Short mmCIF file of C-alpha atoms and ligand atoms in Angstrom, two decimals:
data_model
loop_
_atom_site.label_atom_id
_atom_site.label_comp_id
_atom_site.label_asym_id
_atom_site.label_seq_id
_atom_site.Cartn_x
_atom_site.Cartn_y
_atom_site.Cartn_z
CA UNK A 18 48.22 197.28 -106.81
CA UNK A 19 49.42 196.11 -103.43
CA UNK A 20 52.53 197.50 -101.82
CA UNK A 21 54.25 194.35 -102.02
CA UNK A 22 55.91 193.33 -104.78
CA UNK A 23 55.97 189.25 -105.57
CA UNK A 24 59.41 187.45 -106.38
CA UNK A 25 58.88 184.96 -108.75
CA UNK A 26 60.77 181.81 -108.48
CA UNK A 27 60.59 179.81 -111.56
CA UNK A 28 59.88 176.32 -111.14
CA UNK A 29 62.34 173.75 -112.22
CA UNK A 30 60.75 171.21 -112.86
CA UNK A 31 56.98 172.21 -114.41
CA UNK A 32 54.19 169.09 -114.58
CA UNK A 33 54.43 168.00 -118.15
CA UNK A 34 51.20 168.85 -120.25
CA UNK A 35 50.12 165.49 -120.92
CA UNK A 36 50.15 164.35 -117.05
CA UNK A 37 48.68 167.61 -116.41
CA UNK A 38 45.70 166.78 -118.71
CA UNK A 39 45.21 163.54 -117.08
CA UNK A 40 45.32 165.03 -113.80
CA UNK A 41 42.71 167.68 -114.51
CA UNK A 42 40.57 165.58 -116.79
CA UNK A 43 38.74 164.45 -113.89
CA UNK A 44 39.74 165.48 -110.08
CA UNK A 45 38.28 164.44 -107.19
CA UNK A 46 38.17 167.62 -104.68
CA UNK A 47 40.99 168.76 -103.13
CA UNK A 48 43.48 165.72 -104.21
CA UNK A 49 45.32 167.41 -107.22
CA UNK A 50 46.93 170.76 -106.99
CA UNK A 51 48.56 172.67 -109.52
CA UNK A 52 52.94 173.54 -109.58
CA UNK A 53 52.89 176.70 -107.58
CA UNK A 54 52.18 178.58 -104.42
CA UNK A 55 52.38 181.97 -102.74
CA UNK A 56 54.25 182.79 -99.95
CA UNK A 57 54.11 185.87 -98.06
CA UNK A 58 55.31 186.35 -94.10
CA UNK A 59 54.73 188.61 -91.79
CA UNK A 60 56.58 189.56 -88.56
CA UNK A 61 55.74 192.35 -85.62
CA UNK A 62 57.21 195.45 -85.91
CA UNK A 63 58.46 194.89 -89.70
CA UNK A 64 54.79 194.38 -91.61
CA UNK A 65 54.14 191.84 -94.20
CA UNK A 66 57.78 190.87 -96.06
CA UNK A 67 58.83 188.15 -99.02
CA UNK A 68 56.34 187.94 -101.04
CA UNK A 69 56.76 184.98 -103.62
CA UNK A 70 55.09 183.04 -105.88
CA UNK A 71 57.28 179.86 -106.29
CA UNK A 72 57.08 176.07 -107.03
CA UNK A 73 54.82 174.57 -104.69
CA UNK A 74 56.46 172.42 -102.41
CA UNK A 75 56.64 170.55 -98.45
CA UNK A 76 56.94 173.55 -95.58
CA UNK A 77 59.50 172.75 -93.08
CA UNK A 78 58.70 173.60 -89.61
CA UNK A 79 60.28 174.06 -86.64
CA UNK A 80 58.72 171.30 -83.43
CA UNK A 81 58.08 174.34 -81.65
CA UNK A 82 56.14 176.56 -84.18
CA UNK A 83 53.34 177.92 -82.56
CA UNK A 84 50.44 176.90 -85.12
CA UNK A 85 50.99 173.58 -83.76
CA UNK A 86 50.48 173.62 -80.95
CA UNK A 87 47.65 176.46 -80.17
CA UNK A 88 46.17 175.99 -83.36
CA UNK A 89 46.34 179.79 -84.26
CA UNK A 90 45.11 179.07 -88.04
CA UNK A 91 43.00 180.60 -90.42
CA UNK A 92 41.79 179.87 -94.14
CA UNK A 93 39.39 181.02 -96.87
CA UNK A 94 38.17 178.94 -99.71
CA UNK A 95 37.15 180.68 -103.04
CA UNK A 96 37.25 179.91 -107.01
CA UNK A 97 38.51 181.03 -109.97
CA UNK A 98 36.43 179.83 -112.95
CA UNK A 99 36.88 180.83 -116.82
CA UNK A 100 33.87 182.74 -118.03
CA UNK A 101 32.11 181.20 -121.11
CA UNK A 102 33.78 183.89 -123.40
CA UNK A 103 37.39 182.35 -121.68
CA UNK A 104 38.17 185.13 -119.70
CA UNK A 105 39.25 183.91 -115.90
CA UNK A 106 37.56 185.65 -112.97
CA UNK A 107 37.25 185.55 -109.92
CA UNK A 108 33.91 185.43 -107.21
CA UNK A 109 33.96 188.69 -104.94
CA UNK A 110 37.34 187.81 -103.71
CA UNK A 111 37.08 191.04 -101.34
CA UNK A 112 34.25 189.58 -99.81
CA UNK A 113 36.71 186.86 -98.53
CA UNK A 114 39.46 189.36 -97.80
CA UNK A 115 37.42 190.74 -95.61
CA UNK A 116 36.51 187.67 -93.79
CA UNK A 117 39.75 186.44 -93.63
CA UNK A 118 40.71 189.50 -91.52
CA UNK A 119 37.49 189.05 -89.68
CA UNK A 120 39.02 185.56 -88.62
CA UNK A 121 42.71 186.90 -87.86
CA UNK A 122 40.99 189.71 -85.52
CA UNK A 123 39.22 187.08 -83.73
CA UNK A 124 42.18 184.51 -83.60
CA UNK A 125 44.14 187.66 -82.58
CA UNK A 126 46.18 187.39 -85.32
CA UNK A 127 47.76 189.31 -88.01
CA UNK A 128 45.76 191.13 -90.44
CA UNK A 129 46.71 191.02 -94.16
CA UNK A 130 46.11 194.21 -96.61
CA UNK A 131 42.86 193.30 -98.33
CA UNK A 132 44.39 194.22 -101.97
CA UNK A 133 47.89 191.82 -101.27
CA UNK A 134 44.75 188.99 -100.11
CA UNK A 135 43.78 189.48 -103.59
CA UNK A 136 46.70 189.95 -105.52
CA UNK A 137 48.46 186.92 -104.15
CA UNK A 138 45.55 184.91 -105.70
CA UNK A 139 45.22 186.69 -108.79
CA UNK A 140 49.35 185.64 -109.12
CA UNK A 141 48.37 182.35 -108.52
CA UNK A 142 45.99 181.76 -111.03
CA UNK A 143 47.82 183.89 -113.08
CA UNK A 144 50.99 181.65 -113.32
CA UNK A 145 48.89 178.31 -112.91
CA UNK A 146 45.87 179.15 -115.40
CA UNK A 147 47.05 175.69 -117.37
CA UNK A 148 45.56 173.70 -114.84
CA UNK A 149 42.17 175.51 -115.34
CA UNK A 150 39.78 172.13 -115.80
CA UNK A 151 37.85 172.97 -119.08
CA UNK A 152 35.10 170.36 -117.94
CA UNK A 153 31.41 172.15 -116.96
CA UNK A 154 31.64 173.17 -113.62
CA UNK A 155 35.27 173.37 -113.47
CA UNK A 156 37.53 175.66 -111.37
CA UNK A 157 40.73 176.12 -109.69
CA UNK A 158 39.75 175.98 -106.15
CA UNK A 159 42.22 178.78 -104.19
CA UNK A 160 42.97 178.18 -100.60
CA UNK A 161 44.49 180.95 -98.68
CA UNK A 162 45.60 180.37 -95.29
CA UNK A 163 47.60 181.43 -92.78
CA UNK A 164 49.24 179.83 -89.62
CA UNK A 165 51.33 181.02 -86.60
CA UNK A 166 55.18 180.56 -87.83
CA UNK A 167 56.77 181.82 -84.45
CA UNK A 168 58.69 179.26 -82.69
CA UNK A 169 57.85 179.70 -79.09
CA UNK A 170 55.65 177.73 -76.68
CA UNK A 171 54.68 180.66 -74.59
CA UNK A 172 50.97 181.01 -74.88
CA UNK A 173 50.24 184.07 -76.39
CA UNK A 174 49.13 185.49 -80.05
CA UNK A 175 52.11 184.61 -81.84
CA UNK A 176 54.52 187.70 -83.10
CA UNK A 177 55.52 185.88 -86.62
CA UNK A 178 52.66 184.58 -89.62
CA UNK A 179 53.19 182.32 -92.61
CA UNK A 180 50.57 183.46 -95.19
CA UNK A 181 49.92 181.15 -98.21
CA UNK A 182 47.71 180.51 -101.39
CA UNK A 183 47.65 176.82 -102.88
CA UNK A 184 45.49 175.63 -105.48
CA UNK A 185 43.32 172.65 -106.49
CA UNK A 186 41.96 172.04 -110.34
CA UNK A 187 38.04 171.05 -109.07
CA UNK A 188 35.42 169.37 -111.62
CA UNK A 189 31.72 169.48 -111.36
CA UNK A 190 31.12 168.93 -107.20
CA UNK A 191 28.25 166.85 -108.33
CA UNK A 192 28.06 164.83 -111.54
CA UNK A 193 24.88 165.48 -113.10
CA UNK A 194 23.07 167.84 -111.62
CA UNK A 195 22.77 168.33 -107.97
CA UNK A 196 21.85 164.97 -106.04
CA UNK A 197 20.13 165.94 -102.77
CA UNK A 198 21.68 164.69 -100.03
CA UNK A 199 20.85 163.14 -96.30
CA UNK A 200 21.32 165.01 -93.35
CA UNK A 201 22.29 163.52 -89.30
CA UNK A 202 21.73 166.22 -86.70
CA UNK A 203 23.59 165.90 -84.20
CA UNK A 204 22.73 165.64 -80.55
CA UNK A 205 25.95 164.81 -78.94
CA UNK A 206 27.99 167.62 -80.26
CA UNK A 207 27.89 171.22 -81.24
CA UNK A 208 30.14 173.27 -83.50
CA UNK A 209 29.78 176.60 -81.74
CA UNK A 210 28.82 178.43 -78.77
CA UNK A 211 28.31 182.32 -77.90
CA UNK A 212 32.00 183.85 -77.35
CA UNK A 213 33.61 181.14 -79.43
CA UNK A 214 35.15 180.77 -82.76
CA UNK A 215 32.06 179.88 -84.83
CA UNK A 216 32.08 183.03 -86.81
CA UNK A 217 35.83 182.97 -87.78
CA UNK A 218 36.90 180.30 -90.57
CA UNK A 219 39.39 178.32 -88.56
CA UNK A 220 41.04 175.13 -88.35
CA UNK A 221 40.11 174.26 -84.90
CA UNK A 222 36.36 174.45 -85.96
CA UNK A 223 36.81 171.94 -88.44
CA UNK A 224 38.93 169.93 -86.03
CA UNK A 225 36.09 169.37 -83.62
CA UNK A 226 33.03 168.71 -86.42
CA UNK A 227 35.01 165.49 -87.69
CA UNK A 228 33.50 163.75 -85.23
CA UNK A 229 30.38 164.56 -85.32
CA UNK A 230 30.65 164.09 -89.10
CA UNK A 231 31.73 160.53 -89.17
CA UNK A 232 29.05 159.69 -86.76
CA UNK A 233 27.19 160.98 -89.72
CA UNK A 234 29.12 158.48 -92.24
CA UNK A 235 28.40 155.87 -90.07
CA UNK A 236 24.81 156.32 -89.59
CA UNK A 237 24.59 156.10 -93.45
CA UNK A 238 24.49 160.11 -94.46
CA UNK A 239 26.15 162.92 -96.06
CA UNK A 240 26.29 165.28 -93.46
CA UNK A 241 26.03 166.91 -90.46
CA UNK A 242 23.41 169.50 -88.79
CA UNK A 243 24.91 171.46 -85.91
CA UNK A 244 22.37 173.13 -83.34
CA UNK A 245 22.81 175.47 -81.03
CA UNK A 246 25.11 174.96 -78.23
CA UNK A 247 22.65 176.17 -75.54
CA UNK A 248 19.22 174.93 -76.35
CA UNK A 249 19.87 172.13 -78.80
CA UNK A 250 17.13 173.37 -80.18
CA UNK A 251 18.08 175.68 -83.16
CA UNK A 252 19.30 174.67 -86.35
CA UNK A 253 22.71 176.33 -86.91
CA UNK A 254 24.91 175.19 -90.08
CA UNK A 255 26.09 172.28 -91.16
CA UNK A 256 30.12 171.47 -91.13
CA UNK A 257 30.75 173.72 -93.88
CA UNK A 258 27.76 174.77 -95.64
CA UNK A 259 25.13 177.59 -94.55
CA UNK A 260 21.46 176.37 -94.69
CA UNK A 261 18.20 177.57 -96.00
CA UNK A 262 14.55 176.22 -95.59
CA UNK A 263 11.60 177.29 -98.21
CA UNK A 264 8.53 177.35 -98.23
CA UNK A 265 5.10 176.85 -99.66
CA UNK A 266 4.58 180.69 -99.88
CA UNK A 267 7.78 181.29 -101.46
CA UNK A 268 8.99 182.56 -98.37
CA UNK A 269 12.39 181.55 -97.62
CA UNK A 270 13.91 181.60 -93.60
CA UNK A 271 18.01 180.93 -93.40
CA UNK A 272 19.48 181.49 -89.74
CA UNK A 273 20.81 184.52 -88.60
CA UNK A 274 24.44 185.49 -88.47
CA UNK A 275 24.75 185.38 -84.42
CA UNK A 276 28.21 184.73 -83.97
CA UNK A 277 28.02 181.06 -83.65
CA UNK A 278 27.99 180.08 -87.63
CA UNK A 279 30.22 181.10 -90.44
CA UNK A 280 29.00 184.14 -92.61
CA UNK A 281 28.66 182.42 -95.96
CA UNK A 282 29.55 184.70 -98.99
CA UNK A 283 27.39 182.07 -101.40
CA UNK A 284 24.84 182.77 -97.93
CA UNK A 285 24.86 186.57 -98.56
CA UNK A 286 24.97 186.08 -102.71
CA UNK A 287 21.30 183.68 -102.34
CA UNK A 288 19.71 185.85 -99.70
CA UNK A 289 20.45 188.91 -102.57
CA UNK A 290 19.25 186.87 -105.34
CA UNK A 291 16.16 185.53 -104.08
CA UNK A 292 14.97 189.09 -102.70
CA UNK A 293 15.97 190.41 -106.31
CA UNK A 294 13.73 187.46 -107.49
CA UNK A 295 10.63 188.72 -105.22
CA UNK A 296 10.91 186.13 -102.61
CA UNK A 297 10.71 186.83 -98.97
CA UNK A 298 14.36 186.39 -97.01
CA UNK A 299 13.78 185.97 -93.04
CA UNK A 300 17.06 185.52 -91.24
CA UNK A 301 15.93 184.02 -88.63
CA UNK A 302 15.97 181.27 -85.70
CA UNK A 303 14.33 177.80 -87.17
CA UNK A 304 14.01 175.10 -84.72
CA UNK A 305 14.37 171.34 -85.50
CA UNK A 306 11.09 170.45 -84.24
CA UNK A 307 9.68 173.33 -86.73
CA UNK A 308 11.48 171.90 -89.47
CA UNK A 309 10.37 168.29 -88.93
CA UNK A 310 6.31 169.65 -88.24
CA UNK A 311 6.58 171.93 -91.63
CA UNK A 312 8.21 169.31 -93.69
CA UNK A 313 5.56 167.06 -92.59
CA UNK A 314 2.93 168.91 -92.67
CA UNK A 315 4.10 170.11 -96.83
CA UNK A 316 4.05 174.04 -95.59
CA UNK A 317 8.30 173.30 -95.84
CA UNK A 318 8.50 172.56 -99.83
CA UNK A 319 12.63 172.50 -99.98
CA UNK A 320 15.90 173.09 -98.10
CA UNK A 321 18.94 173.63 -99.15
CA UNK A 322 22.77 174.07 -98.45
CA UNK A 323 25.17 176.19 -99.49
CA UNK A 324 28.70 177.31 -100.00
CA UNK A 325 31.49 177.93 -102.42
CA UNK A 326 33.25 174.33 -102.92
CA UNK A 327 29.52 172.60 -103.87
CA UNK A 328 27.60 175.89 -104.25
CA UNK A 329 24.03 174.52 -103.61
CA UNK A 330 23.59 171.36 -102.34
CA UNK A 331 19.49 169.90 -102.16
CA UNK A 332 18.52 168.12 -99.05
CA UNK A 333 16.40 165.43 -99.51
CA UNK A 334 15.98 163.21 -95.67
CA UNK A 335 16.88 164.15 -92.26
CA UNK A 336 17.48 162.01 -89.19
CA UNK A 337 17.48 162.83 -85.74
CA UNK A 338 17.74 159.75 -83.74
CA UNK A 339 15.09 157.85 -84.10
CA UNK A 340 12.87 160.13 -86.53
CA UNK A 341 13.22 160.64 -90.30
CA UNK A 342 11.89 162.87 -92.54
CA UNK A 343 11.68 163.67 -96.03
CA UNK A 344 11.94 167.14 -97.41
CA UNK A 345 9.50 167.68 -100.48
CA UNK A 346 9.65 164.76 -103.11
CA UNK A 347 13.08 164.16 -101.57
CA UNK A 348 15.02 165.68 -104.68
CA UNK A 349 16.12 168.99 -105.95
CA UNK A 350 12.63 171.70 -105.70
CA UNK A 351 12.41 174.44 -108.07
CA UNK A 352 13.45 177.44 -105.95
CA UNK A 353 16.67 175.52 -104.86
CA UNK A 354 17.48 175.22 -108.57
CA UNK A 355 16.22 178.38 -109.78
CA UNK A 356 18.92 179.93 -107.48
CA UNK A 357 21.48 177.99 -108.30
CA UNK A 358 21.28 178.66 -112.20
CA UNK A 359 21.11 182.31 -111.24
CA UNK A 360 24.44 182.09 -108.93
CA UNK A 361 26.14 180.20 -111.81
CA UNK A 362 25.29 182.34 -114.19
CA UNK A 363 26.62 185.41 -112.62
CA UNK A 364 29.97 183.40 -112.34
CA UNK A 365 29.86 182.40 -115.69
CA UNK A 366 29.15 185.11 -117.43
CA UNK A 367 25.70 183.90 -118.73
CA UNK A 368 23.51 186.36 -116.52
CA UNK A 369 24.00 190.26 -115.78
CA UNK A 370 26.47 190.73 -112.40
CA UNK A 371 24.38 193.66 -111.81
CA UNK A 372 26.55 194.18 -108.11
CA UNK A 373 30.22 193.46 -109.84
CA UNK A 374 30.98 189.47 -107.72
CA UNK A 375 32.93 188.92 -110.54
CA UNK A 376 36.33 190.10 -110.52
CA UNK A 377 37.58 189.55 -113.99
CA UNK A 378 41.74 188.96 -114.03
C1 PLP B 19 33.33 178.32 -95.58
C2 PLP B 19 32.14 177.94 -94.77
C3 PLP B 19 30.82 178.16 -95.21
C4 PLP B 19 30.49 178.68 -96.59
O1 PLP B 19 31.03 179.93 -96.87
P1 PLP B 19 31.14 180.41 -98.38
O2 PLP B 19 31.76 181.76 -98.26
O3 PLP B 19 29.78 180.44 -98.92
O4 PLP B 19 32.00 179.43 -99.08
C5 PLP B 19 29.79 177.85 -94.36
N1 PLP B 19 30.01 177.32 -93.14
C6 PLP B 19 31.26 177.07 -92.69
C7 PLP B 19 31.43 176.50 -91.33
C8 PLP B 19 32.36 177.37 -93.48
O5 PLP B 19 33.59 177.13 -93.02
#
């Protein structure tokens, strides 16, 4: 148990069940969230203060408030999913604790207690567990973030923080099965260089990748690759998904965490599982020109992204300007699959969490 104790404000005005069950029959990500939030602040020289889980609802903010703007802002993204025996759970919340703190260092911001991280989510789903889509695939997608709340337009790391969980009732990311989807790398832009923020999961990362991302849209794909800032050479991440390549010798090469991309937990859970499945795990630099050459060439058999809000995505095509290739048969390859079912498994309860991701609530 955390320190902290949570006030809880009841809500006046709950969703009514039937509009709730039409809201969670079928949500498209990140549109419908459920009737509460946490709220916990923190202020310099007093600690973290008021914590409260209470009817979600609009923030007001002061003009001035620092998060906006300096962009001082940091979230985590993480589900909660109901275990085929019906028990809720959680995936290796810690793990994203951890980050999270990992980001406030870096934005020079507060850090929170890892155990309040986690028990202001566990309240959460705790007092919105009604909202828990019981479709295959469903979850209550948590967001916990935190922004600077000091009013002041002096630059410097802000002396007040407004921490918060919200939550989002999430279906199946993909339909049937996984689709695999077209990449765009882009040349114009990069995500991250050495010294900057790439490692820390911030607002201001996103910010600058929606461009490059709708140049993506409007070239006809899904998504974005991001090389390296220096070279424009090495394949880095895409917007918000880690990426791995595998090939024909079951081998399988992911880039390594240099401080310029994000340090996946689904990243870290894949490059377990496949080791613990006999495969070879090289975290290492892939270039785009290697990429194209081996998925010409067959020695490249799949690639695949990854992260928590889609879990494993297939590629099947890549562009780069004027060049396109396919990746294997252009659909979902075995290895990419057999991972998946393994990851799933774990957080469903099917398969043996031999290294305890799931935290069961
Ligand atoms: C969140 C995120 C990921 C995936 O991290 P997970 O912990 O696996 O969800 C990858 N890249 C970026 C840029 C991200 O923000």
């Amino acid at each position: 148990m955390s320190s902290l104790a949570f006030t809880h404000l009841p809500h006046p005005n709950p969703t009514a069940d039937d509009v709730r069950a039409v809201a969670i029959a079928d949500p498209a990500f990140g549109r419908v969230f459920t009737d509460h939030m946490v709220s916990i602040r923190y202020k310099e020289g007093q600690g973290w203060y008021d914590a409260q889980v209470m009817p979600r609802g609009p923030l007001m903010l002061d003009p001035a408030t620092a998060v906006l703007h300096y962009a001082q802002e940091i979230f985590e993204g993480l589900k909660a999913y109901r275990t085929d025996d019906g028990q809720m759970a959680m995936f290796r919340p810690h793990a994203n604790a951890q980050r999270f703190n990992a980001s406030a260092r870096r934005m020079a911001m507060a850090e929170i207690p890892e155990e309040l991280f986690v028990e202001a989510c566990k309240a959460l789903v705790e007092v919105d567990k009604d909202w828990f889509p019981n479709v295959e695939g469903g979850a209550l997608y948590l967001r916990p973030f935190m922004y600077a709340s000091e009013v002041f337009l002096g630059v410097k790391p802000a002396s007040e923080y407004h921490f918060l969980v919200i939550a989002s009732p999430v279906g199946n990311y993909f339909k049937s099965g996984a689709p695999a989807v077209s990449l765009w790398v882009s040349e114009d832009y990069t995500r991250a260089a050495r010294g900057g923020t790439g490692a820390a999961k911030c607002g201001g990362n996103y910010a600058s990748s929606l461009i490059a991302q709708q140049e993506a849209i409007a070239q006809g794909h899904d998504q974005v690759v991001f090389l390296d800032a220096v070279e424009g050479r090495w394949i880095e991440e895409l917007g918000g998904m880690n990426m791995f390549f595998v090939f024909d010798d079951g081998s399988l090469v992911t880039p390594p965490l240099s401080g310029t991309i994000l340090p996946g937990i689904t990243r870290n859970a894949i490059i377990t599982l496949a080791r613990e499945a006999g495969l070879t795990v090289r975290e290492e630099a892939y270039a785009i020109d290697q990429w194209q050459a081996d998925a010409e060439s067959g020695r490249l058999t799949e690639s695949f992204a990854c992260g928590t809000a889609a879990v494993v995505t297939p590629v099947g095509k890549v562009s780069r300007g004027d060049h396109q290739f396919t990746i294997g048969a252009g659909g979902p390859g075995q290895v990419t699959q057999m991972l998946k079912e393994k990851l799933v498994g774990i957080q469903r309860g099917r398969v043996a969490d031999d290294h305890q991701w799931v935290l069961a609530l």
